[in-house]
Amino acid sequence: MSADSAEEDFNSSLPPLWKFVSVEHKISGGGNVRFTCNYCGKSFPGSFVRVKSHLLKIGGTGIAKCTRVSSNDLVITQREQREFETRAAKVLPKEVPLPPSNSRTNSFSSSASTGTSMGTRLQARQDLDYEIARMFYSSGLAFSLAKNPYYIRSYTRAVNSKHLAGYVPPGLLEPLKTAWKGKGVSIVSDGWTDAQRRSLISFMAASEGGTMFLQAVNCEGEYKDKYFICNLLKEVILSVGPQNVVQVITDNAPNTQANAETYEECSWVTEVTGDVMAIENFIVNHPMRLSMFNANSQLKLFSLAETRFASSIIMLKRLKLIKQGLFNMLVSPNWANYREDNVQKSAFVKEKILNDLWWDKIDYIIALMEPIYEMLRKADTDKPCLHLVYDWWD
Ligand SMILES: [Zn+2]
């Protein structure tokens, strides 16, 4: 970035975060300046990336996170910055510049048109090659597609047909989208973590015609409160067309947390499932205890990923099945031999397993959840099944 373009950045499309630092002077090279944070008063050299990392407390970028930005301010500034980035992304050029540049092509073809027809034909072929390359690069298509006979045949047909002048390729998802208008569409949103541990929120549109992926938003470093999710949802709903949307289905954590406050009287359920997990972890993480347990129980212990369907209920049901095995483990002579290790935790495990009231709670949770569990298990299919739900309910 030259000094001139840095000047432009300062004056025109200013990211909102510049409001929170005072720029002292420019440093030669790059878009670098020396800035002082208005919150903590510390001074740093660097470009906007460092201003952003400092104020939004983004780690791993070689600049200290601001210690004086309150969590409230953080939420507001993060939102402003995100909105700014969304606006900026919208004005970015969609055209991918690849050689040859348009000016060169035009001058070449205009001079070529007056020259030999051989040159014109060669140029036309080359231009088409470039357009195809542009398609591959800009969408990150696999190069193996170039060998696909249908891909080759489609171009051959387009080029050889006399009747295809003005032809525009079809939008492949159009039929799905037309179904939205007639029957409505459900927006489905879910949080996810990718292989690089980046937090993503994905949005899908489900309708009678099928489910279609809309977008995934990288929420790295964002505070995912209800306002944040709400704004994302608004964008998605606008893109789908508000008149088509019949419902929004989500299980995003912040919303669930907001609900958790409302249902505090049910906190004992989470306590019991927490106990069960602690017991399982204790046994699984200590090889000697695990071998004691395996010697005393025919069924093995197992734990489920939390993302699996109804993991807590399955875990509790399994625990009931291995109850006798757990008892046998506790009274086996081996258990006493290891009583010096992890005294507190093993006492906790023993206390819970021998506690009839605790087992009663587990029975109660299972009995309470069973009908809901059955219903969800039956409804967990791609086929429409809402009309069957009323029968199951009886
Ligand atoms: Zn600061």
CSV table of C-alpha atoms and ligand atoms in Angstrom, one decimal:
chain,number,residue,atom,x,y,z
A,1,MET,CA,0.0,0.0,0.0
A,2,SER,CA,1.5,3.4,-1.0
A,3,ALA,CA,1.4,6.5,1.2
A,4,ASP,CA,-1.3,8.0,-1.0
A,5,SER,CA,-3.6,5.1,-0.7
A,6,ALA,CA,-3.0,5.1,3.1
A,7,GLU,CA,-4.2,8.7,3.0
A,8,GLU,CA,-7.3,7.7,1.2
A,9,ASP,CA,-8.0,4.9,3.7
A,10,PHE,CA,-7.8,7.5,6.4
A,11,ASN,CA,-10.2,10.0,4.8
A,12,SER,CA,-12.9,8.1,2.9
A,13,SER,CA,-13.9,4.5,3.8
A,14,LEU,CA,-12.7,4.7,7.4
A,15,PRO,CA,-13.1,1.5,9.4
A,16,PRO,CA,-15.0,2.5,12.6
A,17,LEU,CA,-12.2,1.2,14.9
A,18,TRP,CA,-10.0,4.2,14.0
A,19,LYS,CA,-12.3,6.2,16.3
A,20,PHE,CA,-10.8,4.5,19.3
A,21,VAL,CA,-7.1,5.3,18.6
A,22,SER,CA,-5.3,8.5,18.1
A,23,VAL,CA,-2.9,8.5,15.1
A,24,GLU,CA,0.3,10.3,15.9
A,25,HIS,CA,2.3,10.1,12.7
A,26,LYS,CA,2.8,7.9,9.7
A,27,ILE,CA,5.8,5.6,9.5
A,28,SER,CA,7.4,5.2,6.1
A,29,GLY,CA,6.6,1.9,4.3
A,30,GLY,CA,3.3,0.0,4.2
A,31,GLY,CA,0.2,1.6,5.6
A,32,ASN,CA,1.9,1.9,8.9
A,33,VAL,CA,1.3,4.6,11.5
A,34,ARG,CA,2.1,5.1,15.2
A,35,PHE,CA,-1.2,5.0,17.1
A,36,THR,CA,-2.2,5.4,20.8
A,37,CYS,CA,-5.1,3.4,22.2
A,38,ASN,CA,-7.8,5.7,23.7
A,39,TYR,CA,-8.7,3.1,26.2
A,40,CYS,CA,-5.4,2.0,27.7
A,41,GLY,CA,-3.1,4.9,26.5
A,42,LYS,CA,-0.5,2.5,25.1
A,43,SER,CA,1.3,3.4,21.9
A,44,PHE,CA,2.0,1.0,19.0
A,45,PRO,CA,3.3,1.1,15.5
A,46,GLY,CA,1.5,-0.8,12.8
A,47,SER,CA,-1.3,-0.9,10.2
A,48,PHE,CA,-5.1,-1.3,10.7
A,49,VAL,CA,-4.8,-5.0,11.3
A,50,ARG,CA,-2.9,-4.3,14.5
A,51,VAL,CA,-5.4,-1.7,15.6
A,52,LYS,CA,-8.2,-4.2,15.1
A,53,SER,CA,-6.3,-7.0,16.9
A,54,HIS,CA,-5.6,-4.8,19.9
A,55,LEU,CA,-9.1,-3.4,20.3
A,56,LEU,CA,-11.0,-6.5,19.5
A,57,LYS,CA,-8.6,-8.6,21.6
A,58,ILE,CA,-7.7,-11.0,18.8
A,59,GLY,CA,-4.8,-13.1,19.9
A,60,GLY,CA,-1.9,-14.6,18.0
A,61,THR,CA,-1.2,-11.5,15.9
A,62,GLY,CA,1.9,-10.2,17.8
A,63,ILE,CA,0.2,-7.3,19.5
A,64,ALA,CA,-1.0,-7.1,23.1
A,65,LYS,CA,-4.8,-7.3,23.6
A,66,CYS,CA,-6.3,-4.2,25.1
A,67,THR,CA,-6.8,-4.6,28.8
A,68,ARG,CA,-9.2,-1.6,29.3
A,69,VAL,CA,-11.9,-2.4,26.7
A,70,SER,CA,-15.0,-3.5,28.7
A,71,SER,CA,-17.0,-6.5,27.5
A,72,ASN,CA,-19.9,-4.2,26.6
A,73,ASP,CA,-17.7,-1.9,24.5
A,74,LEU,CA,-16.2,-5.1,22.9
A,75,VAL,CA,-19.6,-6.3,21.8
A,76,ILE,CA,-20.5,-3.0,20.2
A,77,THR,CA,-17.2,-2.4,18.5
A,78,GLN,CA,-17.2,-6.0,17.2
A,79,ARG,CA,-20.6,-5.5,15.7
A,80,GLU,CA,-19.6,-2.2,14.1
A,81,GLN,CA,-16.5,-3.7,12.6
A,82,ARG,CA,-18.5,-6.7,11.2
A,83,GLU,CA,-21.1,-4.4,9.7
A,84,PHE,CA,-18.3,-2.3,8.1
A,85,GLU,CA,-16.6,-5.4,6.7
A,86,THR,CA,-19.9,-6.7,5.3
A,87,ARG,CA,-20.4,-3.3,3.5
A,88,ALA,CA,-16.9,-3.3,2.3
A,89,ALA,CA,-17.2,-6.8,0.9
A,90,LYS,CA,-20.3,-5.8,-1.1
A,91,VAL,CA,-18.4,-3.2,-3.1
A,92,LEU,CA,-15.4,-5.4,-3.9
A,93,PRO,CA,-15.1,-6.2,-7.6
A,94,LYS,CA,-16.7,-9.5,-8.6
A,95,GLU,CA,-14.6,-9.8,-11.8
A,96,VAL,CA,-11.5,-11.8,-11.2
A,97,PRO,CA,-8.6,-10.2,-13.0
A,98,LEU,CA,-6.6,-12.8,-14.9
A,99,PRO,CA,-4.3,-12.4,-17.9
A,100,PRO,CA,-4.7,-11.3,-20.6
A,101,SER,CA,-6.0,-7.9,-19.4
A,102,ASN,CA,-9.1,-6.7,-21.2
A,103,SER,CA,-7.4,-3.7,-22.7
A,104,ARG,CA,-4.8,-5.9,-24.3
A,105,THR,CA,-7.4,-8.4,-25.6
A,106,ASN,CA,-9.5,-5.6,-27.1
A,107,SER,CA,-6.6,-3.8,-28.9
A,108,PHE,CA,-5.3,-7.2,-30.1
A,109,SER,CA,-8.6,-8.4,-31.5
A,110,SER,CA,-9.4,-5.0,-33.1
A,111,SER,CA,-6.1,-5.1,-34.9
A,112,ALA,CA,-6.6,-8.8,-35.6
A,113,SER,CA,-10.0,-8.3,-37.1
A,114,THR,CA,-8.5,-6.2,-39.9
A,115,GLY,CA,-5.7,-8.8,-40.3
A,116,THR,CA,-5.9,-12.5,-41.2
A,117,SER,CA,-9.0,-14.5,-40.2
A,118,MET,CA,-6.5,-17.1,-38.9
A,119,GLY,CA,-5.3,-14.7,-36.2
A,120,THR,CA,-8.9,-13.9,-35.3
A,121,ARG,CA,-9.8,-17.5,-34.8
A,122,LEU,CA,-6.7,-18.2,-32.8
A,123,GLN,CA,-7.5,-15.2,-30.6
A,124,ALA,CA,-11.2,-16.3,-30.1
A,125,ARG,CA,-10.0,-19.7,-29.0
A,126,GLN,CA,-7.5,-18.3,-26.6
A,127,ASP,CA,-10.1,-15.9,-25.1
A,128,LEU,CA,-12.5,-18.8,-24.5
A,129,ASP,CA,-9.6,-20.8,-22.9
A,130,TYR,CA,-9.1,-17.8,-20.5
A,131,GLU,CA,-12.7,-17.6,-19.7
A,132,ILE,CA,-12.8,-21.2,-18.8
A,133,ALA,CA,-9.7,-20.9,-16.7
A,134,ARG,CA,-11.3,-18.0,-14.9
A,135,MET,CA,-14.3,-20.1,-14.1
A,136,PHE,CA,-12.0,-22.8,-12.6
A,137,TYR,CA,-9.9,-20.5,-10.6
A,138,SER,CA,-12.6,-18.2,-9.2
A,139,SER,CA,-14.7,-21.0,-7.9
A,140,GLY,CA,-11.9,-23.3,-6.9
A,141,LEU,CA,-13.1,-26.1,-9.2
A,142,ALA,CA,-11.1,-29.3,-9.2
A,143,PHE,CA,-8.9,-29.6,-12.3
A,144,SER,CA,-10.1,-33.1,-12.8
A,145,LEU,CA,-13.4,-31.6,-14.0
A,146,ALA,CA,-11.5,-30.7,-17.2
A,147,LYS,CA,-11.5,-34.5,-18.0
A,148,ASN,CA,-15.2,-34.9,-17.4
A,149,PRO,CA,-16.7,-36.0,-20.8
A,150,TYR,CA,-20.0,-34.1,-20.0
A,151,TYR,CA,-18.1,-30.9,-19.4
A,152,ILE,CA,-16.3,-31.3,-22.7
A,153,ARG,CA,-19.5,-32.2,-24.5
A,154,SER,CA,-21.4,-29.2,-23.2
A,155,TYR,CA,-18.8,-26.8,-24.7
A,156,THR,CA,-18.6,-28.7,-28.0
A,157,ARG,CA,-22.4,-28.6,-28.3
A,158,ALA,CA,-22.6,-24.9,-27.4
A,159,VAL,CA,-19.9,-24.0,-29.9
A,160,ASN,CA,-21.2,-26.2,-32.8
A,161,SER,CA,-24.9,-25.3,-32.6
A,162,LYS,CA,-26.4,-22.7,-34.9
A,163,HIS,CA,-29.5,-22.3,-32.7
A,164,LEU,CA,-27.9,-21.3,-29.4
A,165,ALA,CA,-27.0,-17.7,-30.0
A,166,GLY,CA,-27.6,-15.7,-26.8
A,167,TYR,CA,-27.8,-18.8,-24.7
A,168,VAL,CA,-27.3,-18.3,-20.9
A,169,PRO,CA,-26.5,-21.4,-18.8
A,170,PRO,CA,-29.2,-22.3,-16.2
A,171,GLY,CA,-29.0,-21.6,-12.5
A,172,LEU,CA,-29.0,-25.2,-11.2
A,173,LEU,CA,-30.7,-24.3,-8.0
A,174,GLU,CA,-33.5,-22.3,-9.6
A,175,PRO,CA,-36.1,-25.2,-9.4
A,176,LEU,CA,-35.5,-25.5,-5.7
A,177,LYS,CA,-35.9,-21.8,-5.2
A,178,THR,CA,-39.2,-21.7,-7.1
A,179,ALA,CA,-40.5,-24.2,-4.6
A,180,TRP,CA,-39.9,-21.7,-1.9
A,181,LYS,CA,-42.6,-19.4,-3.1
A,182,GLY,CA,-45.3,-22.0,-3.2
A,183,LYS,CA,-44.7,-24.0,0.0
A,184,GLY,CA,-42.5,-21.7,2.1
A,185,VAL,CA,-39.0,-22.4,3.4
A,186,SER,CA,-37.5,-23.2,6.8
A,187,ILE,CA,-34.2,-21.6,7.7
A,188,VAL,CA,-32.0,-24.0,9.6
A,189,SER,CA,-29.0,-22.7,11.4
A,190,ASP,CA,-26.3,-24.7,13.3
A,191,GLY,CA,-23.0,-23.9,14.9
A,192,TRP,CA,-20.0,-25.9,13.9
A,193,THR,CA,-16.2,-26.0,14.4
A,194,ASP,CA,-14.1,-26.8,11.3
A,195,ALA,CA,-10.8,-28.8,11.2
A,196,GLN,CA,-8.8,-25.7,12.1
A,197,ARG,CA,-11.0,-25.1,15.2
A,198,ARG,CA,-12.6,-22.1,13.6
A,199,SER,CA,-16.1,-21.4,14.8
A,200,LEU,CA,-18.6,-21.4,12.0
A,201,ILE,CA,-22.4,-20.8,11.8
A,202,SER,CA,-24.0,-22.4,8.8
A,203,PHE,CA,-27.4,-21.6,7.3
A,204,MET,CA,-29.5,-23.9,5.2
A,205,ALA,CA,-32.9,-23.5,3.5
A,206,ALA,CA,-35.2,-26.5,3.8
A,207,SER,CA,-38.3,-26.8,1.7
A,208,GLU,CA,-40.4,-29.5,0.0
A,209,GLY,CA,-38.0,-29.5,-2.9
A,210,GLY,CA,-35.1,-30.4,-0.7
A,211,THR,CA,-32.5,-28.8,1.5
A,212,MET,CA,-30.1,-26.2,0.1
A,213,PHE,CA,-26.9,-24.8,1.7
A,214,LEU,CA,-27.1,-21.0,1.9
A,215,GLN,CA,-23.9,-19.8,3.6
A,216,ALA,CA,-21.4,-20.5,6.4
A,217,VAL,CA,-20.2,-17.5,8.4
A,218,ASN,CA,-16.8,-17.5,10.0
A,219,CYS,CA,-17.3,-16.3,13.5
A,220,GLU,CA,-13.7,-16.5,14.7
A,221,GLY,CA,-13.2,-14.1,17.5
A,222,GLU,CA,-16.8,-12.9,17.6
A,223,TYR,CA,-18.8,-12.7,20.7
A,224,LYS,CA,-21.8,-14.8,19.6
A,225,ASP,CA,-24.6,-13.1,21.6
A,226,LYS,CA,-28.2,-13.1,20.6
A,227,TYR,CA,-27.8,-9.7,18.8
A,228,PHE,CA,-25.0,-11.1,16.7
A,229,ILE,CA,-27.0,-14.2,15.7
A,230,CYS,CA,-30.1,-12.1,15.2
A,231,ASN,CA,-28.2,-9.9,12.7
A,232,LEU,CA,-26.9,-12.9,10.8
A,233,LEU,CA,-30.4,-14.4,10.6
A,234,LYS,CA,-31.8,-11.1,9.4
A,235,GLU,CA,-29.3,-11.1,6.5
A,236,VAL,CA,-30.2,-14.7,5.6
A,237,ILE,CA,-33.9,-14.1,5.8
A,238,LEU,CA,-33.5,-11.0,3.5
A,239,SER,CA,-31.5,-13.1,1.0
A,240,VAL,CA,-34.2,-15.8,0.9
A,241,GLY,CA,-37.0,-13.3,0.8
A,242,PRO,CA,-38.9,-12.6,4.1
A,243,GLN,CA,-42.3,-13.5,2.4
A,244,ASN,CA,-41.0,-17.1,1.9
A,245,VAL,CA,-39.7,-17.9,5.3
A,246,VAL,CA,-42.1,-19.8,7.6
A,247,GLN,CA,-39.8,-20.7,10.5
A,248,VAL,CA,-36.3,-20.5,11.8
A,249,ILE,CA,-34.8,-23.6,13.4
A,250,THR,CA,-31.6,-23.2,15.5
A,251,ASP,CA,-29.8,-24.6,18.4
A,252,ASN,CA,-27.1,-22.0,18.7
A,253,ALA,CA,-25.5,-22.0,22.2
A,254,PRO,CA,-26.2,-18.3,23.2
A,255,ASN,CA,-29.9,-18.8,22.6
A,256,THR,CA,-29.9,-22.0,24.5
A,257,GLN,CA,-28.0,-20.2,27.3
A,258,ALA,CA,-30.7,-17.5,27.4
A,259,ASN,CA,-33.3,-20.2,27.7
A,260,ALA,CA,-31.3,-21.9,30.4
A,261,GLU,CA,-31.9,-18.9,32.7
A,262,THR,CA,-35.6,-19.4,32.3
A,263,TYR,CA,-35.5,-23.1,33.2
A,264,GLU,CA,-33.3,-22.8,36.3
A,265,GLU,CA,-35.6,-25.2,38.2
A,266,CYS,CA,-34.4,-28.0,35.9
A,267,SER,CA,-30.8,-27.4,36.8
A,268,TRP,CA,-30.7,-30.7,38.7
A,269,VAL,CA,-31.0,-32.5,35.4
A,270,THR,CA,-27.7,-31.0,34.2
A,271,GLU,CA,-26.2,-31.8,37.6
A,272,VAL,CA,-27.1,-35.5,37.3
A,273,THR,CA,-25.8,-35.8,33.7
A,274,GLY,CA,-22.6,-33.9,34.9
A,275,ASP,CA,-22.2,-36.5,37.7
A,276,VAL,CA,-22.5,-39.3,35.2
A,277,MET,CA,-19.9,-37.9,32.9
A,278,ALA,CA,-17.6,-37.3,35.9
A,279,ILE,CA,-18.0,-41.0,36.9
A,280,GLU,CA,-17.3,-42.2,33.4
A,281,ASN,CA,-14.3,-40.0,33.0
A,282,PHE,CA,-12.9,-41.2,36.3
A,283,ILE,CA,-13.1,-44.8,35.3
A,284,VAL,CA,-12.0,-44.4,31.7
A,285,ASN,CA,-9.0,-42.2,32.6
A,286,HIS,CA,-7.6,-44.6,35.2
A,287,PRO,CA,-6.5,-47.8,33.5
A,288,MET,CA,-6.7,-49.9,36.8
A,289,ARG,CA,-10.2,-48.8,37.5
A,290,LEU,CA,-11.2,-49.4,34.0
A,291,SER,CA,-9.9,-53.0,34.1
A,292,MET,CA,-11.7,-53.5,37.4
A,293,PHE,CA,-14.9,-52.3,35.8
A,294,ASN,CA,-14.4,-54.4,32.7
A,295,ALA,CA,-13.8,-57.5,35.0
A,296,ASN,CA,-17.1,-56.8,36.8
A,297,SER,CA,-19.4,-55.8,34.0
A,298,GLN,CA,-20.3,-57.6,30.7
A,299,LEU,CA,-21.2,-54.3,29.0
A,300,LYS,CA,-18.5,-51.8,28.3
A,301,LEU,CA,-18.6,-48.1,29.3
A,302,PHE,CA,-18.9,-45.7,26.5
A,303,SER,CA,-19.3,-42.0,26.0
A,304,LEU,CA,-20.8,-40.2,23.1
A,305,ALA,CA,-19.8,-37.0,21.4
A,306,GLU,CA,-22.1,-34.3,22.6
A,307,THR,CA,-23.2,-33.5,19.0
A,308,ARG,CA,-24.8,-36.9,18.6
A,309,PHE,CA,-28.5,-37.2,18.8
A,310,ALA,CA,-29.8,-37.2,22.4
A,311,SER,CA,-26.4,-38.2,23.8
A,312,SER,CA,-27.3,-37.5,27.5
A,313,ILE,CA,-30.4,-39.8,27.4
A,314,ILE,CA,-28.4,-42.6,25.7
A,315,MET,CA,-25.7,-42.2,28.3
A,316,LEU,CA,-28.2,-42.4,31.2
A,317,LYS,CA,-29.9,-45.5,29.8
A,318,ARG,CA,-26.5,-47.1,29.4
A,319,LEU,CA,-25.6,-46.3,33.0
A,320,LYS,CA,-28.7,-48.1,34.2
A,321,LEU,CA,-27.6,-51.2,32.2
A,322,ILE,CA,-24.2,-51.2,33.9
A,323,LYS,CA,-25.5,-50.4,37.4
A,324,GLN,CA,-24.8,-53.9,38.7
A,325,GLY,CA,-21.3,-53.9,37.1
A,326,LEU,CA,-20.6,-50.6,38.9
A,327,PHE,CA,-21.7,-52.1,42.3
A,328,ASN,CA,-19.5,-55.2,41.8
A,329,MET,CA,-16.6,-53.0,41.0
A,330,LEU,CA,-17.0,-51.0,44.2
A,331,VAL,CA,-17.1,-54.1,46.5
A,332,SER,CA,-14.3,-55.9,44.7
A,333,PRO,CA,-11.1,-56.3,46.8
A,334,ASN,CA,-9.2,-54.5,44.0
A,335,TRP,CA,-11.1,-51.3,44.6
A,336,ALA,CA,-9.9,-51.1,48.2
A,337,ASN,CA,-6.3,-51.8,47.1
A,338,TYR,CA,-6.3,-48.5,45.2
A,339,ARG,CA,-8.1,-46.4,47.8
A,340,GLU,CA,-5.0,-44.3,48.3
A,341,ASP,CA,-5.2,-42.9,44.7
A,342,ASN,CA,-7.5,-40.0,44.0
A,343,VAL,CA,-9.2,-40.2,47.3
A,344,GLN,CA,-11.7,-37.4,46.7
A,345,LYS,CA,-12.8,-38.5,43.3
A,346,SER,CA,-13.2,-42.1,44.1
A,347,ALA,CA,-15.2,-41.2,47.2
A,348,PHE,CA,-17.4,-39.1,45.0
A,349,VAL,CA,-17.9,-42.0,42.6
A,350,LYS,CA,-18.7,-44.3,45.4
A,351,GLU,CA,-21.1,-41.9,47.0
A,352,LYS,CA,-23.1,-41.5,43.8
A,353,ILE,CA,-23.2,-45.1,42.8
A,354,LEU,CA,-24.4,-46.2,46.3
A,355,ASN,CA,-26.9,-43.4,46.5
A,356,ASP,CA,-30.5,-44.7,45.8
A,357,LEU,CA,-31.9,-41.2,45.6
A,358,TRP,CA,-29.4,-40.4,42.8
A,359,TRP,CA,-30.5,-43.4,40.9
A,360,ASP,CA,-34.1,-42.4,41.4
A,361,LYS,CA,-33.3,-39.1,39.8
A,362,ILE,CA,-31.9,-40.9,36.8
A,363,ASP,CA,-35.0,-43.0,36.5
A,364,TYR,CA,-37.1,-39.9,36.6
A,365,ILE,CA,-35.1,-38.1,33.9
A,366,ILE,CA,-35.3,-41.2,31.6
A,367,ALA,CA,-39.1,-41.6,32.2
A,368,LEU,CA,-39.6,-37.9,31.6
A,369,MET,CA,-37.6,-37.8,28.4
A,370,GLU,CA,-38.6,-41.1,26.9
A,371,PRO,CA,-41.7,-39.9,25.0
A,372,ILE,CA,-39.8,-36.9,23.6
A,373,TYR,CA,-36.8,-39.1,22.8
A,374,GLU,CA,-39.0,-41.6,20.9
A,375,MET,CA,-40.8,-38.8,19.1
A,376,LEU,CA,-37.5,-37.1,18.0
A,377,ARG,CA,-36.0,-40.4,16.9
A,378,LYS,CA,-39.0,-41.2,14.7
A,379,ALA,CA,-39.1,-37.6,13.3
A,380,ASP,CA,-35.4,-37.6,12.6
A,381,THR,CA,-35.8,-38.3,8.9
A,382,ASP,CA,-35.8,-36.5,5.6
A,383,LYS,CA,-39.4,-37.5,4.9
A,384,PRO,CA,-42.2,-35.2,5.8
A,385,CYS,CA,-43.7,-36.7,9.0
A,386,LEU,CA,-45.5,-33.9,10.8
A,387,HIS,CA,-48.9,-35.4,10.0
A,388,LEU,CA,-47.8,-38.6,11.8
A,389,VAL,CA,-46.8,-36.8,15.0
A,390,TYR,CA,-50.3,-36.5,16.2
A,391,ASP,CA,-50.8,-40.3,16.1
A,392,TRP,CA,-47.5,-40.9,17.9
A,393,TRP,CA,-48.6,-38.4,20.6
A,394,ASP,CA,-51.6,-40.6,21.5
B,1,ZN,ZN,-5.8,-0.4,24.5
